[in-house]
Amino acid sequence: MEKPEKIQKRIKSISDTQKITRAMKMIASSKIKKAQSRIMEARDFIYGIENIISDIACFSGFISNPLLKSPGNDKNILIVGITSDKGLCGDYNSNIIRHIENAVNKLIGIGKKVKLIIIGKRGKNYFKYIGYDLDMVYENLSDYPKFLDAREISKHIISRYVEGNADRVLLCYTEFINPAENTPVIMQLLPISNYSKTVFRDVGKLINSIIDIPSDSPHGGTENTVSGLIEGKVCRIFPEFVYDPSLSEILDAILPEYIDSTVYGALLDSTASETGARITAMRSASDNAAEIIKELINMYHKARQQEITLEIAEVVSGAGIFSS
Amino acid sequence: MQKEEQKKKFKVTVITPEQKVFESIADFISIPAKSGSMGILPGHLPVIAQLKIGILKVVNDGQQTYIGVCRGHFEYFGMLARVLTERAIITEYALRQKTIEELEKKHDITQEITEETRKVIQAIASLKNLRG
């Protein structure tokens, strides 16, 4: 058995670690409320933008735009993956990285050329180590993403798409459900279609429903119009809108704004998921530390008792020698 | 009587990506549309307008509220006016010009920042690729 002094040192070291994990849990708990309220506020904005687009789509479906144009060959796929900058958040990073990797492998498997835009140091380090082709890396956004950051990223994505370097853009992020639950999802960011609002938990389903569309279908190889965005939805019955300055100018301005707000929403979801995952991870780390400390205290007492018993035995045997 | 009066009003919300800045009912609003100032009264035709930097005026029971908005979109549909803008500042009548100047200044700075950041990010990425 170890000496009591050594066990005491171990107890101190573990209780120090427990203090850190507790503090991290408390910090994450204080951050989660803010992150949740930011998601709610952003959802109002995103909903407003979507509403305007669907109203335009209902009444003026014939208008087209480069961001609605479906690719002809659909060869180059750009995947935007959102990971975190910091660790100590349980399986958050490994889950999203596995999801991105799964999507990349499946797309390569069906003969597509895949490029990656990675947000977050964790993802960057992993994909660089594996040797993937990284188109762009963004760091230090996961703590407090701003709308301006999202605009910066979406500007780059849109330029890549419009220049023809990417025929399709997919967005991979972690959807926030509640502080204890989050799930990695994938969605189509560009071209904007009625699929754009659908998030897929299973990469295979996304590939089946979006990538493998026959070219004679309205979503493949042809130019989509805004009416494609509201397929299967009921329009509000009302006279036509008055547009200022003009419908095409509004559409030119609002579609990039839609991409900005979708990326912003994904960044906020990922931040909240990371914080939630950190709370769970730090809570279980603190609990584990408490259990280990309990065991070590028992060990310490046993070792101390053993030492005392040994000392008493030595004293008694010494006294016996003297008396005899 | 009160209900009839309320029927003549409509709801106005000013939303930025970060927060809901303003929400109220109104008798009349004036928006800084791209092609000029536009007045909206209850029962107006549905409108979708692009906004420029300017002052949004909300009138409710004779009380006027001035809100500086920085670009964005406006939609009026079914007694609901929704202003979606990058930034919004609630201001006063006397401070309208100052608010517009502040918004324009900030807008220029952010544009510069994004351009500069883009260049820096691209430079860093190419350097990292070279090193890799």
GROMACS .gro file of N, CA, C and O in nm, chain A residues 78-158:
model
  324
   78LEU      N    1  -1.841   2.193  -5.209
   78LEU     CA    2  -1.771   2.264  -5.102
   78LEU      C    3  -1.845   2.236  -4.971
   78LEU      O    4  -1.965   2.259  -4.963
   79ILE      N    5  -1.772   2.184  -4.872
   79ILE     CA    6  -1.836   2.158  -4.742
   79ILE      C    7  -1.783   2.258  -4.640
   79ILE      O    8  -1.662   2.275  -4.625
   80VAL      N    9  -1.875   2.326  -4.573
   80VAL     CA   10  -1.837   2.419  -4.467
   80VAL      C   11  -1.866   2.349  -4.334
   80VAL      O   12  -1.980   2.313  -4.306
   81GLY      N   13  -1.762   2.325  -4.257
   81GLY     CA   14  -1.778   2.252  -4.130
   81GLY      C   15  -1.749   2.342  -4.011
   81GLY      O   16  -1.650   2.415  -4.012
   82ILE      N   17  -1.837   2.339  -3.912
   82ILE     CA   18  -1.817   2.424  -3.793
   82ILE      C   19  -1.777   2.338  -3.674
   82ILE      O   20  -1.855   2.253  -3.629
   83THR      N   21  -1.654   2.359  -3.625
   83THR     CA   22  -1.608   2.289  -3.505
   83THR      C   23  -1.574   2.396  -3.400
   83THR      O   24  -1.604   2.513  -3.422
   84SER      N   25  -1.510   2.354  -3.290
   84SER     CA   26  -1.480   2.455  -3.187
   84SER      C   27  -1.331   2.488  -3.185
   84SER      O   28  -1.250   2.418  -3.244
   85ASP      N   29  -1.297   2.596  -3.115
   85ASP     CA   30  -1.157   2.634  -3.102
   85ASP      C   31  -1.093   2.570  -2.980
   85ASP      O   32  -0.974   2.546  -2.977
   86LYS      N   33  -1.177   2.545  -2.879
   86LYS     CA   34  -1.124   2.491  -2.754
   86LYS      C   35  -1.169   2.346  -2.736
   86LYS      O   36  -1.271   2.306  -2.793
   87GLY      N   37  -1.097   2.274  -2.652
   87GLY     CA   38  -1.134   2.136  -2.621
   87GLY      C   39  -1.216   2.129  -2.493
   87GLY      O   40  -1.287   2.225  -2.459
   88LEU      N   41  -1.203   2.019  -2.421
   88LEU     CA   42  -1.274   1.995  -2.294
   88LEU      C   43  -1.425   2.014  -2.309
   88LEU      O   44  -1.489   2.077  -2.226
   89CYS      N   45  -1.479   1.965  -2.419
   89CYS     CA   46  -1.624   1.972  -2.435
   89CYS      C   47  -1.680   1.834  -2.478
   89CYS      O   48  -1.765   1.826  -2.564
   90GLY      N   49  -1.625   1.732  -2.416
   90GLY     CA   50  -1.677   1.596  -2.436
   90GLY      C   51  -1.662   1.548  -2.579
   90GLY      O   52  -1.558   1.570  -2.642
   91ASP      N   53  -1.771   1.489  -2.630
   91ASP     CA   54  -1.765   1.431  -2.765
   91ASP      C   55  -1.812   1.530  -2.874
   91ASP      O   56  -1.836   1.489  -2.987
   92TYR      N   57  -1.827   1.657  -2.839
   92TYR     CA   58  -1.878   1.757  -2.934
   92TYR      C   59  -1.796   1.760  -3.063
   92TYR      O   60  -1.849   1.744  -3.173
   93ASN      N   61  -1.663   1.777  -3.048
   93ASN     CA   62  -1.579   1.788  -3.168
   93ASN      C   63  -1.569   1.657  -3.244
   93ASN      O   64  -1.575   1.657  -3.366
   94SER      N   65  -1.553   1.547  -3.169
   94SER     CA   66  -1.537   1.418  -3.239
   94SER      C   67  -1.664   1.386  -3.319
   94SER      O   68  -1.655   1.332  -3.429
   95ASN      N   69  -1.781   1.419  -3.265
   95ASN     CA   70  -1.906   1.391  -3.337
   95ASN      C   71  -1.917   1.469  -3.467
   95ASN      O   72  -1.947   1.413  -3.571
   96ILE      N   73  -1.889   1.600  -3.461
   96ILE     CA   74  -1.905   1.683  -3.581
   96ILE      C   75  -1.796   1.649  -3.683
   96ILE      O   76  -1.821   1.644  -3.804
   97ILE      N   77  -1.674   1.621  -3.633
   97ILE     CA   78  -1.564   1.586  -3.725
   97ILE      C   79  -1.597   1.454  -3.797
   97ILE      O   80  -1.578   1.441  -3.918
   98ARG      N   81  -1.652   1.357  -3.721
   98ARG     CA   82  -1.690   1.228  -3.782
   98ARG      C   83  -1.798   1.250  -3.888
   98ARG      O   84  -1.797   1.189  -3.995
   99HIS      N   85  -1.890   1.341  -3.859
   99HIS     CA   86  -2.000   1.372  -3.952
   99HIS      C   87  -1.946   1.432  -4.082
   99HIS      O   88  -1.987   1.392  -4.191
  100ILE      N   89  -1.852   1.527  -4.067
  100ILE     CA   90  -1.794   1.592  -4.186
  100ILE      C   91  -1.716   1.488  -4.267
  100ILE      O   92  -1.730   1.479  -4.390
  101GLU      N   93  -1.637   1.408  -4.195
  101GLU     CA   94  -1.554   1.306  -4.262
  101GLU      C   95  -1.641   1.206  -4.338
  101GLU      O   96  -1.610   1.166  -4.451
  102ASN      N   97  -1.751   1.170  -4.274
  102ASN     CA   98  -1.847   1.077  -4.335
  102ASN      C   99  -1.901   1.135  -4.466
  102ASN      O  100  -1.908   1.067  -4.568
  103ALA      N  101  -1.938   1.265  -4.460
  103ALA     CA  102  -1.992   1.331  -4.579
  103ALA      C  103  -1.887   1.335  -4.689
  103ALA      O  104  -1.916   1.305  -4.806
  104VAL      N  105  -1.763   1.371  -4.652
  104VAL     CA  106  -1.654   1.381  -4.751
  104VAL      C  107  -1.632   1.245  -4.817
  104VAL      O  108  -1.626   1.234  -4.940
  105ASN      N  109  -1.622   1.140  -4.733
  105ASN     CA  110  -1.594   1.006  -4.787
  105ASN      C  111  -1.706   0.959  -4.880
  105ASN      O  112  -1.680   0.900  -4.985
  106LYS      N  113  -1.832   0.985  -4.840
  106LYS     CA  114  -1.945   0.940  -4.923
  106LYS      C  115  -1.946   1.014  -5.057
  106LYS      O  116  -1.974   0.955  -5.161
  107LEU      N  117  -1.916   1.145  -5.052
  107LEU     CA  118  -1.917   1.224  -5.176
  107LEU      C  119  -1.802   1.183  -5.267
  107LEU      O  120  -1.820   1.171  -5.389
  108ILE      N  121  -1.685   1.158  -5.208
  108ILE     CA  122  -1.571   1.111  -5.288
  108ILE      C  123  -1.605   0.974  -5.349
  108ILE      O  124  -1.574   0.945  -5.464
  109GLY      N  125  -1.677   0.895  -5.269
  109GLY     CA  126  -1.718   0.761  -5.313
  109GLY      C  127  -1.807   0.763  -5.438
  109GLY      O  128  -1.804   0.669  -5.517
  110ILE      N  129  -1.886   0.870  -5.455
  110ILE     CA  130  -1.971   0.876  -5.575
  110ILE      C  131  -1.909   0.966  -5.683
  110ILE      O  132  -1.976   1.014  -5.773
  111GLY      N  133  -1.778   0.988  -5.669
  111GLY     CA  134  -1.703   1.054  -5.776
  111GLY      C  135  -1.705   1.206  -5.773
  111GLY      O  136  -1.679   1.270  -5.875
  112LYS      N  137  -1.733   1.265  -5.658
  112LYS     CA  138  -1.733   1.413  -5.650
  112LYS      C  139  -1.597   1.462  -5.600
  112LYS      O  140  -1.525   1.388  -5.531
  113LYS      N  141  -1.568   1.586  -5.635
  113LYS     CA  142  -1.444   1.649  -5.586
  113LYS      C  143  -1.484   1.738  -5.468
  113LYS      O  144  -1.569   1.825  -5.483
  114VAL      N  145  -1.425   1.712  -5.352
  114VAL     CA  146  -1.470   1.783  -5.231
  114VAL      C  147  -1.361   1.877  -5.179
  114VAL      O  148  -1.244   1.841  -5.171
  115LYS      N  149  -1.403   2.000  -5.146
  115LYS     CA  150  -1.314   2.096  -5.079
  115LYS      C  151  -1.377   2.133  -4.946
  115LYS      O  152  -1.500   2.130  -4.934
  116LEU      N  153  -1.291   2.172  -4.852
  116LEU     CA  154  -1.344   2.200  -4.717
  116LEU      C  155  -1.314   2.343  -4.673
  116LEU      O  156  -1.205   2.394  -4.698
  117ILE      N  157  -1.413   2.404  -4.610
  117ILE     CA  158  -1.389   2.529  -4.536
  117ILE      C  159  -1.415   2.492  -4.391
  117ILE      O  160  -1.524   2.446  -4.357
  118ILE      N  161  -1.313   2.506  -4.307
  118ILE     CA  162  -1.329   2.464  -4.168
  118ILE      C  163  -1.328   2.586  -4.076
  118ILE      O  164  -1.241   2.674  -4.087
  119ILE      N  165  -1.424   2.588  -3.986
  119ILE     CA  166  -1.430   2.694  -3.885
  119ILE      C  167  -1.395   2.629  -3.751
  119ILE      O  168  -1.462   2.532  -3.712
  120GLY      N  169  -1.291   2.680  -3.686
  120GLY     CA  170  -1.251   2.624  -3.556
  120GLY      C  171  -1.117   2.551  -3.563
  120GLY      O  172  -1.090   2.479  -3.658
  121LYS      N  173  -1.036   2.572  -3.458
  121LYS     CA  174  -0.900   2.516  -3.455
  121LYS      C  175  -0.901   2.364  -3.448
  121LYS      O  176  -0.816   2.298  -3.508
  122ARG      N  177  -0.996   2.309  -3.375
  122ARG     CA  178  -1.001   2.162  -3.356
  122ARG      C  179  -1.018   2.090  -3.490
  122ARG      O  180  -0.948   1.994  -3.519
  123GLY      N  181  -1.111   2.140  -3.568
  123GLY     CA  182  -1.137   2.080  -3.699
  123GLY      C  183  -1.018   2.099  -3.791
  123GLY      O  184  -0.977   2.008  -3.862
  124LYS      N  185  -0.961   2.221  -3.785
  124LYS     CA  186  -0.847   2.252  -3.871
  124LYS      C  187  -0.732   2.156  -3.843
  124LYS      O  188  -0.676   2.096  -3.935
  125ASN      N  189  -0.699   2.140  -3.713
  125ASN     CA  190  -0.587   2.052  -3.676
  125ASN      C  191  -0.611   1.911  -3.725
  125ASN      O  192  -0.521   1.848  -3.779
  126TYR      N  193  -0.734   1.861  -3.709
  126TYR     CA  194  -0.764   1.723  -3.748
  126TYR      C  195  -0.752   1.704  -3.899
  126TYR      O  196  -0.680   1.616  -3.946
  127PHE      N  197  -0.821   1.789  -3.974
  127PHE     CA  198  -0.826   1.768  -4.119
  127PHE      C  199  -0.690   1.796  -4.186
  127PHE      O  200  -0.658   1.738  -4.288
  128LYS      N  201  -0.612   1.885  -4.125
  128LYS     CA  202  -0.477   1.910  -4.176
  128LYS      C  203  -0.390   1.787  -4.151
  128LYS      O  204  -0.312   1.747  -4.237
  129TYR      N  205  -0.406   1.728  -4.033
  129TYR     CA  206  -0.328   1.609  -3.995
  129TYR      C  207  -0.361   1.492  -4.087
  129TYR      O  208  -0.274   1.420  -4.133
  130ILE      N  209  -0.490   1.477  -4.120
  130ILE     CA  210  -0.534   1.367  -4.207
  130ILE      C  211  -0.489   1.393  -4.352
  130ILE      O  212  -0.469   1.301  -4.429
  131GLY      N  213  -0.475   1.521  -4.388
  131GLY     CA  214  -0.428   1.555  -4.522
  131GLY      C  215  -0.539   1.593  -4.619
  131GLY      O  216  -0.525   1.573  -4.740
  132TYR      N  217  -0.648   1.649  -4.568
  132TYR     CA  218  -0.757   1.693  -4.657
  132TYR      C  219  -0.723   1.828  -4.720
  132TYR      O  220  -0.642   1.904  -4.668
  133ASP      N  221  -0.792   1.855  -4.832
  133ASP     CA  222  -0.771   1.979  -4.904
  133ASP      C  223  -0.855   2.090  -4.839
  133ASP      O  224  -0.977   2.094  -4.856
  134LEU      N  225  -0.789   2.179  -4.762
  134LEU     CA  226  -0.864   2.286  -4.693
  134LEU      C  227  -0.863   2.412  -4.780
  134LEU      O  228  -0.757   2.465  -4.814
  135ASP      N  229  -0.982   2.458  -4.815
  135ASP     CA  230  -0.995   2.577  -4.899
  135ASP      C  231  -0.972   2.703  -4.816
  135ASP      O  232  -0.911   2.799  -4.862
  136MET      N  233  -1.023   2.703  -4.696
  136MET     CA  234  -1.012   2.821  -4.608
  136MET      C  235  -1.035   2.777  -4.463
  136MET      O  236  -1.111   2.684  -4.438
  137VAL      N  237  -0.968   2.846  -4.372
  137VAL     CA  238  -0.985   2.815  -4.230
  137VAL      C  239  -1.020   2.943  -4.155
  137VAL      O  240  -0.959   3.047  -4.180
  138TYR      N  241  -1.118   2.937  -4.070
  138TYR     CA  242  -1.153   3.051  -3.985
  138TYR      C  243  -1.135   3.008  -3.840
  138TYR      O  244  -1.181   2.901  -3.802
  139GLU      N  245  -1.066   3.093  -3.762
  139GLU     CA  246  -1.041   3.058  -3.621
  139GLU      C  247  -1.096   3.166  -3.528
  139GLU      O  248  -1.126   3.276  -3.572
  140ASN      N  249  -1.102   3.130  -3.400
  140ASN     CA  250  -1.144   3.222  -3.293
  140ASN      C  251  -1.283   3.282  -3.314
  140ASN      O  252  -1.307   3.400  -3.288
  141LEU      N  253  -1.375   3.202  -3.364
  141LEU     CA  254  -1.513   3.249  -3.381
  141LEU      C  255  -1.608   3.180  -3.285
  141LEU      O  256  -1.717   3.229  -3.259
  142SER      N  257  -1.566   3.062  -3.235
  142SER     CA  258  -1.664   2.978  -3.163
  142SER      C  259  -1.705   3.036  -3.027
  142SER      O  260  -1.809   2.998  -2.975
  143ASP      N  261  -1.625   3.128  -2.971
  143ASP     CA  262  -1.660   3.179  -2.838
  143ASP      C  263  -1.779   3.275  -2.844
  143ASP      O  264  -1.873   3.263  -2.767
  144TYR      N  265  -1.771   3.371  -2.934
  144TYR     CA  266  -1.880   3.469  -2.945
  144TYR      C  267  -1.894   3.511  -3.091
  144TYR      O  268  -1.841   3.615  -3.133
  145PRO      N  269  -1.960   3.429  -3.173
  145PRO     CA  270  -1.970   3.464  -3.315
  145PRO      C  271  -2.055   3.588  -3.337
  145PRO      O  272  -2.158   3.606  -3.272
  146LYS      N  273  -2.009   3.674  -3.428
  146LYS     CA  274  -2.085   3.796  -3.458
  146LYS      C  275  -2.140   3.785  -3.599
  146LYS      O  276  -2.091   3.707  -3.681
  147PHE      N  277  -2.241   3.867  -3.627
  147PHE     CA  278  -2.304   3.865  -3.759
  147PHE      C  279  -2.203   3.901  -3.868
  147PHE      O  280  -2.207   3.847  -3.979
  148LEU      N  281  -2.112   3.991  -3.832
  148LEU     CA  282  -2.010   4.035  -3.927
  148LEU      C  283  -1.919   3.917  -3.967
  148LEU      O  284  -1.877   3.907  -4.083
  149ASP      N  285  -1.888   3.830  -3.870
  149ASP     CA  286  -1.807   3.711  -3.899
  149ASP      C  287  -1.881   3.621  -3.997
  149ASP      O  288  -1.821   3.570  -4.092
  150ALA      N  289  -2.012   3.603  -3.970
  150ALA     CA  290  -2.092   3.517  -4.057
  150ALA      C  291  -2.097   3.575  -4.198
  150ALA      O  292  -2.087   3.502  -4.297
  151ARG      N  293  -2.107   3.707  -4.207
  151ARG     CA  294  -2.110   3.774  -4.338
  151ARG      C  295  -1.980   3.752  -4.413
  151ARG      O  296  -1.979   3.727  -4.532
  152GLU      N  297  -1.870   3.759  -4.337
  152GLU     CA  298  -1.737   3.738  -4.395
  152GLU      C  299  -1.728   3.598  -4.456
  152GLU      O  300  -1.682   3.582  -4.570
  153ILE      N  301  -1.774   3.499  -4.380
  153ILE     CA  302  -1.767   3.360  -4.427
  153ILE      C  303  -1.858   3.342  -4.548
  153ILE      O  304  -1.819   3.284  -4.650
  154SER      N  305  -1.981   3.394  -4.538
  154SER     CA  306  -2.076   3.371  -4.647
  154SER      C  307  -2.033   3.446  -4.774
  154SER      O  308  -2.058   3.398  -4.884
  155LYS      N  309  -1.965   3.560  -4.758
  155LYS     CA  310  -1.912   3.632  -4.874
  155LYS      C  311  -1.816   3.543  -4.951
  155LYS      O  312  -1.820   3.534  -5.074
  156HIS      N  313  -1.729   3.476  -4.874
  156HIS     CA  314  -1.630   3.387  -4.936
  156HIS      C  315  -1.701   3.270  -5.005
  156HIS      O  316  -1.666   3.235  -5.119
  157ILE      N  317  -1.801   3.213  -4.938
  157ILE     CA  318  -1.874   3.098  -4.994
  157ILE      C  319  -1.943   3.140  -5.124
  157ILE      O  320  -1.934   3.071  -5.225
  158ILE      N  321  -2.012   3.256  -5.118
  158ILE     CA  322  -2.087   3.302  -5.237
  158ILE      C  323  -1.991   3.329  -5.353
  158ILE      O  324  -2.018   3.290  -5.466
   0.00000   0.00000   0.00000
